[in-house]
Amino acid sequence: MEINDKLRSLPAIDSLLSAVATDLEIKQYPRELVINCLRQAVTNARDALRKGNDNAGSQAALISQAKVLLKKLNQPSLRRVINATGVVLHTNLGRAPLSQRAKKCVTEIMEGYSTLEYNVALGERGSRYTHVEEQLCRLTGAEEALVVNNNAAAVLLVLSALANGQEVIVSRGELVEIGGSFRIPDVLRQSGATLVEVGSTNKTHLSDYEQAIGPNTAAILKVHTSNYCIIGFTSQPNGAELAALAHKHSLPVIEDLGSGTLVSLTAGGQSEPTAAQRLQLGFDVVTFSGDKLLGASQAGIIAGKKQYIAPLKKHPLLRAIRIDKLSLAALEGTLMEYIVGNPAQDIPVLAMLNSDNAILKERANCLKELILEQNNGVIAEVITLNSPAGGGALPAAVLTGYGVTICRQDMSAAHMEKYLRQQEIPIVARIQEDKVIFDVRCLLEQDLAVIASALSTSF
Ligand SMILES: *Cc1c(COP(=O)(O)O)cnc(C)c1O
């Protein structure tokens, strides 16, 4: 057949519609949408025919393609994945999973109206910022606290309110870039402040800071190097010395803590300072994320002295970076976990970072058995593994745990890894030495069966 004949012989939309009239899968969708997807399928077939693909355009092929298009519209792009990478705070995979208490708070708030900006005692307008302030002050020892959209916004707000048009002193060892193009020098510029760099990459002395203080200095900023370490011939003044210097000159000292844990935490041989410890040392304002080590939703927490937090509450930028009610609900639920609950056990991030090795080993064995039971031709082995904590926390920590490697004679690891990613619930695994590895640290109970059965469907 000539190409034009083939194009002409493509079925009409009407005949496709009658062919699917009793199809149960198609029936669940609005008619207009079905027509729209059938048209799209025909258009695609026309393009394919023109490109020389002779097989395109049968009625069955068109209907099946329309079904794929419909199914895609019926599936959220943002969806659950199984994290088999072992990286607890995986920024690409949504950072912190929430605790049950946080989940309960979110569910309750999302399904109805709430006290978001309503004061029930007075029957009048309230503020969204009051809901977690008391808890944050209790947990950090701060006089006042404020929450915004994320920590990047928190740093921007603090610098905009306290240092616009003035200078901020930062050590050259702390000009951090975190993922997604957040760079301290850029954020400083955006806030209208001028960066004054002091010291060198590996060493900054107290005298470097002191010499840089001038009439136009607004603050000293310390940035937690949350995704790298400088080791070897290094030094930085300690927090107390830096605070004393700033206060001698009547300046605030601000710290971007990055992850900012609320409880003493040591994992994989490294510990993070708590927000309370930093404020206790003399820092006037600290900022940190809600969805890193704290284990809650995306949020930026600002805590410190009333004198510096109060102006932030009135700053015009605040409205543009405000926290939304679902994040706020999740944050409040998580903070309650710290105050009245058992954070080490019930906040998933903390529980995963400190998972007992015996439990991880048992989970790995269980996964291996499930895989072997359901799959012929797959070689599965339990191995010990090292993984990072991830997501701007504990950069030097090495968490030792367990995982399962799999390999098949008839298939490369790269092919299998790709196949696993394309499952209904995508499974994100690692590859090492041409083997697919499932690190079991971040796997939930029900994930094991999903992984085993994904492997048993034919590739
Ligand atoms: C992660 C991080 C940020 C940004 O926090 P977000 O909550 O992701 O906006 C800022 N500074 C440091 C040092 C960080 O580690």
Tab-separated table of C-alpha atoms and ligand atoms in Angstrom:
chain	number	residue	atom	x	y	z
A	1	MET	CA	0.000	0.000	0.000
A	2	GLU	CA	1.127	3.506	-0.734
A	3	ILE	CA	1.686	5.766	2.253
A	4	ASN	CA	-1.332	7.879	1.359
A	5	ASP	CA	-3.567	4.816	1.208
A	6	LYS	CA	-2.325	3.749	4.596
A	7	LEU	CA	-3.023	7.162	6.060
A	8	ARG	CA	-6.489	7.101	4.548
A	9	SER	CA	-7.191	3.641	5.876
A	10	LEU	CA	-6.659	4.702	9.520
A	11	PRO	CA	-9.932	4.061	11.381
A	12	ALA	CA	-12.277	6.986	11.986
A	13	ILE	CA	-12.767	8.150	15.573
A	14	ASP	CA	-16.427	7.124	15.426
A	15	SER	CA	-15.611	3.549	14.552
A	16	LEU	CA	-12.963	3.421	17.292
A	17	LEU	CA	-15.541	4.767	19.725
A	18	SER	CA	-18.030	2.056	18.897
A	19	ALA	CA	-15.301	-0.549	19.142
A	20	VAL	CA	-14.641	0.494	22.756
A	21	ALA	CA	-18.297	1.103	23.682
A	22	THR	CA	-18.383	-1.846	26.087
A	23	ASP	CA	-14.775	-1.770	27.236
A	24	LEU	CA	-14.845	-1.607	31.047
A	25	GLU	CA	-11.474	0.083	31.373
A	26	ILE	CA	-12.436	2.829	28.924
A	27	LYS	CA	-15.887	3.259	30.453
A	28	GLN	CA	-14.517	4.739	33.673
A	29	TYR	CA	-13.284	7.843	31.810
A	30	PRO	CA	-15.305	10.859	30.570
A	31	ARG	CA	-16.318	10.481	26.913
A	32	GLU	CA	-14.638	13.724	25.865
A	33	LEU	CA	-11.361	12.520	27.301
A	34	VAL	CA	-11.634	9.149	25.558
A	35	ILE	CA	-12.205	10.910	22.226
A	36	ASN	CA	-9.277	13.172	22.933
A	37	CYS	CA	-6.934	10.224	23.605
A	38	LEU	CA	-8.163	8.238	20.594
A	39	ARG	CA	-7.428	11.297	18.438
A	40	GLN	CA	-3.995	11.556	19.975
A	41	ALA	CA	-3.381	7.866	19.228
A	42	VAL	CA	-4.442	8.355	15.589
A	43	THR	CA	-2.197	11.404	15.254
A	44	ASN	CA	0.731	9.434	16.660
A	45	ALA	CA	0.005	6.570	14.251
A	46	ARG	CA	-0.068	8.990	11.341
A	47	ASP	CA	3.346	10.340	12.349
A	48	ALA	CA	4.686	6.811	12.745
A	49	LEU	CA	3.420	5.777	9.299
A	50	ARG	CA	5.034	8.817	7.737
A	51	LYS	CA	8.292	7.825	9.421
A	52	GLY	CA	8.046	4.425	7.765
A	53	ASN	CA	6.696	2.318	10.625
A	54	ASP	CA	4.402	0.048	8.601
A	55	ASN	CA	2.854	-1.657	11.617
A	56	ALA	CA	1.310	1.457	13.127
A	57	GLY	CA	-2.383	2.158	12.866
A	58	SER	CA	-4.304	-1.083	13.411
A	59	GLN	CA	-7.497	-0.668	15.396
A	60	ALA	CA	-6.145	-2.793	18.242
A	61	ALA	CA	-2.915	-0.796	18.391
A	62	LEU	CA	-4.785	2.523	18.425
A	63	ILE	CA	-7.079	1.440	21.242
A	64	SER	CA	-4.261	0.091	23.297
A	65	GLN	CA	-2.325	3.321	22.879
A	66	ALA	CA	-5.352	5.380	23.880
A	67	LYS	CA	-5.543	3.231	27.021
A	68	VAL	CA	-1.920	3.989	27.835
A	69	LEU	CA	-2.619	7.716	27.429
A	70	LEU	CA	-5.703	7.501	29.640
A	71	LYS	CA	-3.864	5.526	32.279
A	72	LYS	CA	-1.103	8.093	32.361
A	73	LEU	CA	-3.646	10.851	33.016
A	74	ASN	CA	-5.083	8.741	35.802
A	75	GLN	CA	-1.802	8.335	37.649
A	76	PRO	CA	-0.191	11.144	39.649
A	77	SER	CA	3.304	12.096	38.597
A	78	LEU	CA	4.198	12.661	42.241
A	79	ARG	CA	3.858	9.218	43.730
A	80	ARG	CA	5.270	6.811	46.232
A	81	VAL	CA	8.538	5.028	45.501
A	82	ILE	CA	10.411	2.313	47.340
A	83	ASN	CA	13.721	3.681	48.561
A	84	ALA	CA	16.200	0.831	48.301
A	85	THR	CA	19.205	3.164	48.155
A	86	GLY	CA	19.791	3.153	51.915
A	87	VAL	CA	20.014	6.961	51.907
A	88	VAL	CA	17.691	8.051	54.711
A	89	LEU	CA	17.451	11.750	53.803
A	90	HIS	CA	17.269	11.375	50.044
A	91	THR	CA	16.465	14.832	48.682
A	92	ASN	CA	15.351	13.429	45.306
A	93	LEU	CA	13.027	10.981	47.021
A	94	GLY	CA	11.262	13.486	49.242
A	95	ARG	CA	13.561	13.545	52.277
A	96	ALA	CA	11.831	12.634	55.533
A	97	PRO	CA	8.952	10.145	55.706
A	98	LEU	CA	6.486	11.314	58.361
A	99	SER	CA	5.634	9.768	61.711
A	100	GLN	CA	2.183	8.339	62.398
A	101	ARG	CA	1.343	11.274	64.644
A	102	ALA	CA	2.338	13.747	61.916
A	103	LYS	CA	0.279	11.817	59.395
A	104	LYS	CA	-2.745	11.951	61.675
A	105	CYS	CA	-2.405	15.727	62.059
A	106	VAL	CA	-2.135	16.197	58.281
A	107	THR	CA	-5.142	13.983	57.533
A	108	GLU	CA	-7.283	15.815	60.032
A	109	ILE	CA	-6.372	19.261	58.727
A	110	MET	CA	-6.580	18.452	55.034
A	111	GLU	CA	-10.086	17.064	55.236
A	112	GLY	CA	-11.765	20.090	56.720
A	113	TYR	CA	-11.475	23.592	58.030
A	114	SER	CA	-8.971	24.441	60.714
A	115	THR	CA	-7.694	27.050	63.148
A	116	LEU	CA	-4.947	28.004	60.678
A	117	GLU	CA	-5.487	31.711	61.180
A	118	TYR	CA	-8.261	31.727	63.735
A	119	ASN	CA	-8.087	32.276	67.458
A	120	VAL	CA	-10.855	30.132	68.966
A	121	ALA	CA	-10.544	31.699	72.424
A	122	LEU	CA	-11.148	35.192	71.134
A	123	GLY	CA	-13.285	34.311	68.121
A	124	GLU	CA	-11.146	36.473	65.901
A	125	ARG	CA	-8.342	36.351	63.409
A	126	GLY	CA	-5.251	34.490	64.626
A	127	SER	CA	-1.802	33.836	63.191
A	128	ARG	CA	-0.527	30.697	61.470
A	129	TYR	CA	2.851	31.304	63.071
A	130	THR	CA	1.629	30.766	66.630
A	131	HIS	CA	0.820	27.059	66.229
A	132	VAL	CA	4.321	25.697	66.663
A	133	GLU	CA	6.127	28.598	68.299
A	134	GLU	CA	5.723	27.377	71.854
A	135	GLN	CA	6.899	23.865	71.013
A	136	LEU	CA	9.915	25.204	69.138
A	137	CYS	CA	10.850	27.472	72.044
A	138	ARG	CA	10.513	24.554	74.445
A	139	LEU	CA	12.681	22.312	72.277
A	140	THR	CA	15.386	24.856	71.454
A	141	GLY	CA	15.357	27.139	74.490
A	142	ALA	CA	14.762	30.108	72.158
A	143	GLU	CA	12.805	33.198	73.236
A	144	GLU	CA	10.872	33.262	69.990
A	145	ALA	CA	10.548	31.155	66.859
A	146	LEU	CA	9.052	31.423	63.400
A	147	VAL	CA	8.462	28.900	60.624
A	148	VAL	CA	8.554	29.550	56.887
A	149	ASN	CA	8.443	27.525	53.689
A	150	ASN	CA	11.942	26.007	53.896
A	151	ASN	CA	15.370	26.697	55.290
A	152	ALA	CA	16.545	28.499	52.146
A	153	ALA	CA	13.668	30.938	52.678
A	154	ALA	CA	14.520	31.179	56.372
A	155	VAL	CA	18.094	32.259	55.594
A	156	LEU	CA	16.838	34.726	52.983
A	157	LEU	CA	14.336	36.251	55.403
A	158	VAL	CA	16.819	36.573	58.264
A	159	LEU	CA	19.418	38.256	56.064
A	160	SER	CA	16.854	40.503	54.346
A	161	ALA	CA	15.445	41.680	57.649
A	162	LEU	CA	18.663	42.022	59.599
A	163	ALA	CA	21.333	42.886	57.027
A	164	ASN	CA	19.806	44.515	53.927
A	165	GLY	CA	22.128	47.250	52.662
A	166	GLN	CA	24.846	46.206	55.118
A	167	GLU	CA	27.678	43.723	55.379
A	168	VAL	CA	27.642	40.134	56.591
A	169	ILE	CA	30.860	38.371	57.498
A	170	VAL	CA	31.273	34.705	56.492
A	171	SER	CA	34.277	32.371	56.644
A	172	ARG	CA	35.685	31.232	53.282
A	173	GLY	CA	35.427	27.668	54.556
A	174	GLU	CA	31.645	28.004	54.817
A	175	LEU	CA	30.551	29.422	51.468
A	176	VAL	CA	28.350	26.411	50.997
A	177	GLU	CA	26.493	25.243	47.950
A	178	ILE	CA	23.796	22.708	48.584
A	179	GLY	CA	21.859	21.024	45.775
A	180	GLY	CA	19.379	22.909	43.622
A	181	SER	CA	21.629	25.976	43.268
A	182	PHE	CA	21.356	27.288	46.806
A	183	ARG	CA	24.641	29.076	47.345
A	184	ILE	CA	25.324	31.208	50.362
A	185	PRO	CA	26.941	34.059	48.333
A	186	ASP	CA	23.891	34.139	46.025
A	187	VAL	CA	21.373	34.140	48.849
A	188	LEU	CA	23.281	36.924	50.554
A	189	ARG	CA	23.205	39.000	47.385
A	190	GLN	CA	19.504	38.330	46.974
A	191	SER	CA	18.847	39.622	50.481
A	192	GLY	CA	20.491	42.924	49.643
A	193	ALA	CA	23.417	42.295	51.979
A	194	THR	CA	27.074	42.381	50.992
A	195	LEU	CA	29.213	39.361	51.625
A	196	VAL	CA	32.508	39.943	53.386
A	197	GLU	CA	34.591	36.784	53.113
A	198	VAL	CA	37.233	36.137	55.729
A	199	GLY	CA	39.966	33.565	56.338
A	200	SER	CA	40.880	30.795	53.951
A	201	THR	CA	39.235	27.580	52.844
A	202	ASN	CA	40.781	25.509	55.609
A	203	LYS	CA	41.475	28.045	58.351
A	204	THR	CA	39.652	31.044	59.671
A	205	HIS	CA	40.765	32.684	62.904
A	206	LEU	CA	38.791	34.797	65.323
A	207	SER	CA	41.067	37.706	64.402
A	208	ASP	CA	39.976	37.369	60.745
A	209	TYR	CA	36.408	38.034	61.801
A	210	GLU	CA	37.441	40.814	64.144
A	211	GLN	CA	39.441	42.661	61.493
A	212	ALA	CA	36.499	42.563	59.103
A	213	ILE	CA	34.072	44.210	61.520
A	214	GLY	CA	33.410	47.807	60.511
A	215	PRO	CA	30.746	50.489	60.771
A	216	ASN	CA	28.653	48.839	58.077
A	217	THR	CA	28.688	45.321	59.529
A	218	ALA	CA	25.227	43.950	60.274
A	219	ALA	CA	25.991	40.407	61.406
A	220	ILE	CA	28.345	37.450	61.488
A	221	LEU	CA	26.958	34.426	59.687
A	222	LYS	CA	28.077	30.894	60.360
A	223	VAL	CA	27.017	28.191	57.934
A	224	HIS	CA	27.000	24.553	58.883
A	225	THR	CA	28.985	22.628	56.283
A	226	SER	CA	26.247	20.075	56.044
A	227	ASN	CA	27.279	18.294	52.859
A	228	TYR	CA	31.072	18.311	53.059
A	229	CYS	CA	33.889	18.257	55.600
A	230	ILE	CA	37.202	19.993	55.625
A	231	ILE	CA	39.687	17.774	57.378
A	232	GLY	CA	43.400	17.993	58.034
A	233	PHE	CA	45.099	21.332	58.741
A	234	THR	CA	41.973	23.239	59.705
A	235	SER	CA	40.555	25.578	62.283
A	236	GLN	CA	37.509	27.679	62.991
A	237	PRO	CA	36.823	29.672	66.134
A	238	ASN	CA	34.326	27.876	68.335
A	239	GLY	CA	30.755	29.086	68.629
A	240	ALA	CA	31.181	30.683	72.047
A	241	GLU	CA	34.223	32.706	70.927
A	242	LEU	CA	32.425	33.880	67.817
A	243	ALA	CA	29.348	34.891	69.799
A	244	ALA	CA	31.454	36.762	72.344
A	245	LEU	CA	33.199	38.665	69.561
A	246	ALA	CA	29.920	39.608	67.875
A	247	HIS	CA	28.360	40.707	71.144
A	248	LYS	CA	31.404	42.816	72.038
A	249	HIS	CA	30.586	44.782	68.885
A	250	SER	CA	26.812	44.681	69.525
A	251	LEU	CA	26.276	42.486	66.456
A	252	PRO	CA	24.108	39.390	66.122
A	253	VAL	CA	25.687	36.088	65.194
A	254	ILE	CA	23.463	33.941	63.017
A	255	GLU	CA	23.894	30.290	62.180
A	256	ASP	CA	22.421	28.381	59.252
A	257	LEU	CA	22.456	24.931	60.826
A	258	GLY	CA	21.267	23.193	57.674
A	259	SER	CA	19.821	20.059	59.134
A	260	GLY	CA	19.587	21.122	62.729
A	261	THR	CA	18.652	18.265	64.972
A	262	LEU	CA	16.526	18.758	68.080
A	263	VAL	CA	17.975	15.806	69.972
A	264	SER	CA	21.564	14.688	70.454
A	265	LEU	CA	22.239	12.451	67.555
A	266	THR	CA	25.218	10.346	66.678
A	267	ALA	CA	25.074	8.124	63.643
A	268	GLY	CA	27.786	6.473	61.611
A	269	GLY	CA	30.496	7.972	63.800
A	270	GLN	CA	29.395	11.587	63.418
A	271	SER	CA	27.197	13.842	65.501
A	272	GLU	CA	25.301	17.025	64.724
A	273	PRO	CA	24.964	19.908	67.166
A	274	THR	CA	21.442	20.487	68.454
A	275	ALA	CA	19.741	23.819	67.873
A	276	ALA	CA	19.471	24.230	71.659
A	277	GLN	CA	23.231	23.766	72.107
A	278	ARG	CA	24.002	26.429	69.519
A	279	LEU	CA	21.637	28.957	71.078
A	280	GLN	CA	23.047	28.100	74.505
A	281	LEU	CA	26.550	28.865	73.204
A	282	GLY	CA	25.452	32.377	72.343
A	283	PHE	CA	24.136	32.291	68.780
A	284	ASP	CA	21.365	34.868	68.463
A	285	VAL	CA	19.454	33.272	65.610
A	286	VAL	CA	19.607	29.761	64.160
A	287	THR	CA	17.814	28.442	61.097
A	288	PHE	CA	17.283	24.842	60.000
A	289	SER	CA	15.149	22.565	57.833
A	290	GLY	CA	12.005	20.755	58.882
A	291	ASP	CA	12.487	17.770	56.597
A	292	LYS	CA	16.067	16.766	57.285
A	293	LEU	CA	17.151	15.314	60.632
A	294	LEU	CA	14.118	16.777	62.366
A	295	GLY	CA	12.030	14.296	60.392
A	296	ALA	CA	9.009	16.438	59.523
A	297	SER	CA	7.692	18.248	56.459
A	298	GLN	CA	9.362	20.849	54.287
A	299	ALA	CA	9.771	23.880	56.521
A	300	GLY	CA	12.327	26.453	57.562
A	301	ILE	CA	12.639	27.032	61.280
A	302	ILE	CA	14.030	30.243	62.706
A	303	ALA	CA	14.668	30.381	66.436
A	304	GLY	CA	16.458	32.809	68.692
A	305	LYS	CA	16.308	36.067	70.585
A	306	LYS	CA	13.107	38.085	70.557
A	307	GLN	CA	14.995	41.209	69.522
A	308	TYR	CA	15.878	39.570	66.177
A	309	ILE	CA	12.880	37.313	65.578
A	310	ALA	CA	10.215	39.973	66.229
A	311	PRO	CA	11.163	42.098	63.173
A	312	LEU	CA	11.009	38.997	60.962
A	313	LYS	CA	7.358	38.531	61.894
A	314	LYS	CA	6.549	41.910	60.374
A	315	HIS	CA	8.726	41.671	57.280
A	316	PRO	CA	6.885	41.896	53.921
A	317	LEU	CA	8.837	38.923	52.533
A	318	LEU	CA	7.244	36.653	55.138
A	319	ARG	CA	3.938	36.464	53.270
A	320	ALA	CA	5.720	35.291	50.118
A	321	ILE	CA	7.497	32.462	51.898
A	322	ARG	CA	4.844	31.390	54.374
A	323	ILE	CA	4.392	27.782	55.358
A	324	ASP	CA	1.256	26.025	54.140
A	325	LYS	CA	-1.232	24.356	56.456
A	326	LEU	CA	-0.398	20.739	55.573
A	327	SER	CA	3.320	21.234	56.180
A	328	LEU	CA	2.475	23.047	59.373
A	329	ALA	CA	0.250	20.208	60.551
A	330	ALA	CA	3.000	17.665	59.828
A	331	LEU	CA	5.554	19.814	61.616
A	332	GLU	CA	3.353	20.209	64.674
A	333	GLY	CA	2.672	16.477	64.838
A	334	THR	CA	6.406	15.775	64.651
A	335	LEU	CA	7.261	18.351	67.312
A	336	MET	CA	4.674	16.725	69.591
A	337	GLU	CA	6.503	13.460	69.041
A	338	TYR	CA	9.621	15.113	70.515
A	339	ILE	CA	7.717	16.572	73.458
A	340	VAL	CA	5.276	13.877	74.546
A	341	GLY	CA	6.323	10.859	72.474
A	342	ASN	CA	9.321	8.689	71.805
A	343	PRO	CA	11.201	10.388	68.956
A	344	ALA	CA	14.010	7.839	68.572
A	345	GLN	CA	11.459	5.138	67.926
A	346	ASP	CA	8.544	6.929	66.298
A	347	ILE	CA	10.179	9.454	63.979
A	348	PRO	CA	11.119	7.364	60.938
A	349	VAL	CA	14.266	9.321	60.084
A	350	LEU	CA	15.715	8.885	63.574
A	351	ALA	CA	14.681	5.247	63.728
A	352	MET	CA	16.264	4.493	60.339
A	353	LEU	CA	19.516	6.296	61.113
A	354	ASN	CA	19.908	4.292	64.289
A	355	SER	CA	18.519	0.995	63.026
A	356	ASP	CA	19.805	-1.972	64.902
A	357	ASN	CA	22.164	-4.016	62.740
A	358	ALA	CA	20.601	-7.300	63.843
A	359	ILE	CA	17.228	-6.073	62.585
A	360	LEU	CA	18.704	-4.924	59.274
A	361	LYS	CA	20.377	-8.285	58.824
A	362	GLU	CA	17.140	-10.106	59.508
A	363	ARG	CA	15.288	-7.874	57.039
A	364	ALA	CA	17.935	-8.538	54.380
A	365	ASN	CA	17.656	-12.277	54.927
A	366	CYS	CA	13.912	-12.075	54.691
A	367	LEU	CA	14.118	-10.151	51.398
A	368	LYS	CA	16.611	-12.622	50.001
A	369	GLU	CA	14.372	-15.575	50.867
A	370	LEU	CA	11.327	-13.909	49.316
A	371	ILE	CA	13.256	-13.197	46.129
A	372	LEU	CA	14.603	-16.733	45.849
A	373	GLU	CA	11.197	-18.263	46.559
A	374	GLN	CA	9.579	-16.383	43.724
A	375	ASN	CA	12.331	-16.283	41.136
A	376	ASN	CA	14.211	-18.925	39.244
A	377	GLY	CA	17.450	-17.876	37.683
A	378	VAL	CA	18.111	-15.004	40.076
A	379	ILE	CA	21.153	-15.166	42.302
A	380	ALA	CA	20.548	-13.276	45.548
A	381	GLU	CA	23.005	-12.703	48.376
A	382	VAL	CA	23.006	-10.806	51.644
A	383	ILE	CA	25.926	-8.399	52.010
A	384	THR	CA	27.064	-5.711	54.429
A	385	LEU	CA	26.861	-2.179	53.106
A	386	ASN	CA	27.954	1.348	53.898
A	387	SER	CA	25.691	4.240	53.092
A	388	PRO	CA	25.647	7.997	53.713
A	389	ALA	CA	22.891	9.706	55.740
A	390	GLY	CA	22.190	12.029	52.814
A	391	GLY	CA	20.281	15.291	52.448
A	392	GLY	CA	22.596	17.829	53.993
A	393	ALA	CA	23.278	16.033	57.236
A	394	LEU	CA	26.142	14.085	58.744
A	395	PRO	CA	28.398	14.288	55.635
A	396	ALA	CA	31.150	12.223	57.201
A	397	ALA	CA	28.902	9.559	58.657
A	398	VAL	CA	29.240	6.052	57.331
A	399	LEU	CA	26.232	3.967	58.257
A	400	THR	CA	26.944	0.289	58.110
A	401	GLY	CA	24.020	-1.918	57.329
A	402	TYR	CA	22.804	-4.767	55.190
A	403	GLY	CA	21.499	-5.261	51.713
A	404	VAL	CA	20.688	-7.881	49.115
A	405	THR	CA	22.467	-8.109	45.766
A	406	ILE	CA	20.817	-9.756	42.815
A	407	CYS	CA	22.053	-10.742	39.427
A	408	ARG	CA	20.810	-12.763	36.479
A	409	GLN	CA	22.852	-14.469	33.812
A	410	ASP	CA	20.568	-13.244	31.080
A	411	MET	CA	20.364	-9.584	31.994
A	412	SER	CA	22.666	-6.676	32.815
A	413	ALA	CA	22.346	-4.861	36.148
A	414	ALA	CA	21.662	-1.610	34.291
A	415	HIS	CA	18.705	-3.166	32.505
A	416	MET	CA	17.262	-4.571	35.714
A	417	GLU	CA	17.722	-1.304	37.581
A	418	LYS	CA	15.828	0.533	34.845
A	419	TYR	CA	13.064	-2.059	34.831
A	420	LEU	CA	12.636	-1.701	38.608
A	421	ARG	CA	12.310	2.065	38.312
A	422	GLN	CA	9.480	1.651	35.835
A	423	GLN	CA	7.232	-0.420	38.090
A	424	GLU	CA	3.815	0.820	39.216
A	425	ILE	CA	5.505	1.621	42.529
A	426	PRO	CA	8.992	2.518	41.271
A	427	ILE	CA	11.796	0.730	43.110
A	428	VAL	CA	14.946	2.829	43.335
A	429	ALA	CA	18.017	0.667	43.860
A	430	ARG	CA	21.771	1.042	43.475
A	431	ILE	CA	24.203	-0.699	41.157
A	432	GLN	CA	27.608	-1.813	42.309
A	433	GLU	CA	30.028	-4.061	40.430
A	434	ASP	CA	27.363	-4.945	37.882
A	435	LYS	CA	24.943	-6.114	40.531
A	436	VAL	CA	21.692	-4.513	41.609
A	437	ILE	CA	21.727	-3.795	45.330
A	438	PHE	CA	18.755	-3.292	47.623
A	439	ASP	CA	19.865	-1.594	50.822
A	440	VAL	CA	17.240	-2.563	53.391
A	441	ARG	CA	17.695	0.385	55.789
A	442	CYS	CA	14.831	2.478	54.386
A	443	LEU	CA	12.533	-0.370	53.389
A	444	LEU	CA	9.179	-0.689	55.077
A	445	GLU	CA	7.758	-4.069	56.027
A	446	GLN	CA	5.419	-4.202	53.029
A	447	ASP	CA	8.134	-3.182	50.533
A	448	LEU	CA	9.864	-6.553	50.655
A	449	ALA	CA	7.024	-8.409	48.966
A	450	VAL	CA	6.662	-5.686	46.347
A	451	ILE	CA	10.337	-6.003	45.420
A	452	ALA	CA	10.216	-9.793	45.265
A	453	SER	CA	7.144	-9.840	43.055
A	454	ALA	CA	8.470	-7.090	40.775
A	455	LEU	CA	11.425	-9.346	40.059
A	456	SER	CA	9.218	-12.322	39.349
A	457	THR	CA	7.166	-10.742	36.569
A	458	SER	CA	8.777	-11.429	33.236
A	459	PHE	CA	11.103	-8.689	32.067
B	1	LIG	C1	19.703	21.957	53.364
B	1	LIG	C2	20.352	23.249	53.665
B	1	LIG	C3	19.715	24.454	53.345
B	1	LIG	C4	18.401	24.511	52.629
B	1	LIG	O1	17.375	23.958	53.360
B	1	LIG	P1	15.973	23.669	52.649
B	1	LIG	O2	15.069	23.356	53.795
B	1	LIG	O3	16.205	22.537	51.726
B	1	LIG	O4	15.583	24.904	51.925
B	1	LIG	C5	20.366	25.621	53.655
B	1	LIG	N1	21.567	25.614	54.261
B	1	LIG	C6	22.203	24.470	54.596
B	1	LIG	C7	23.529	24.548	55.254
B	1	LIG	C8	21.608	23.248	54.305
B	1	LIG	O5	22.216	22.112	54.625
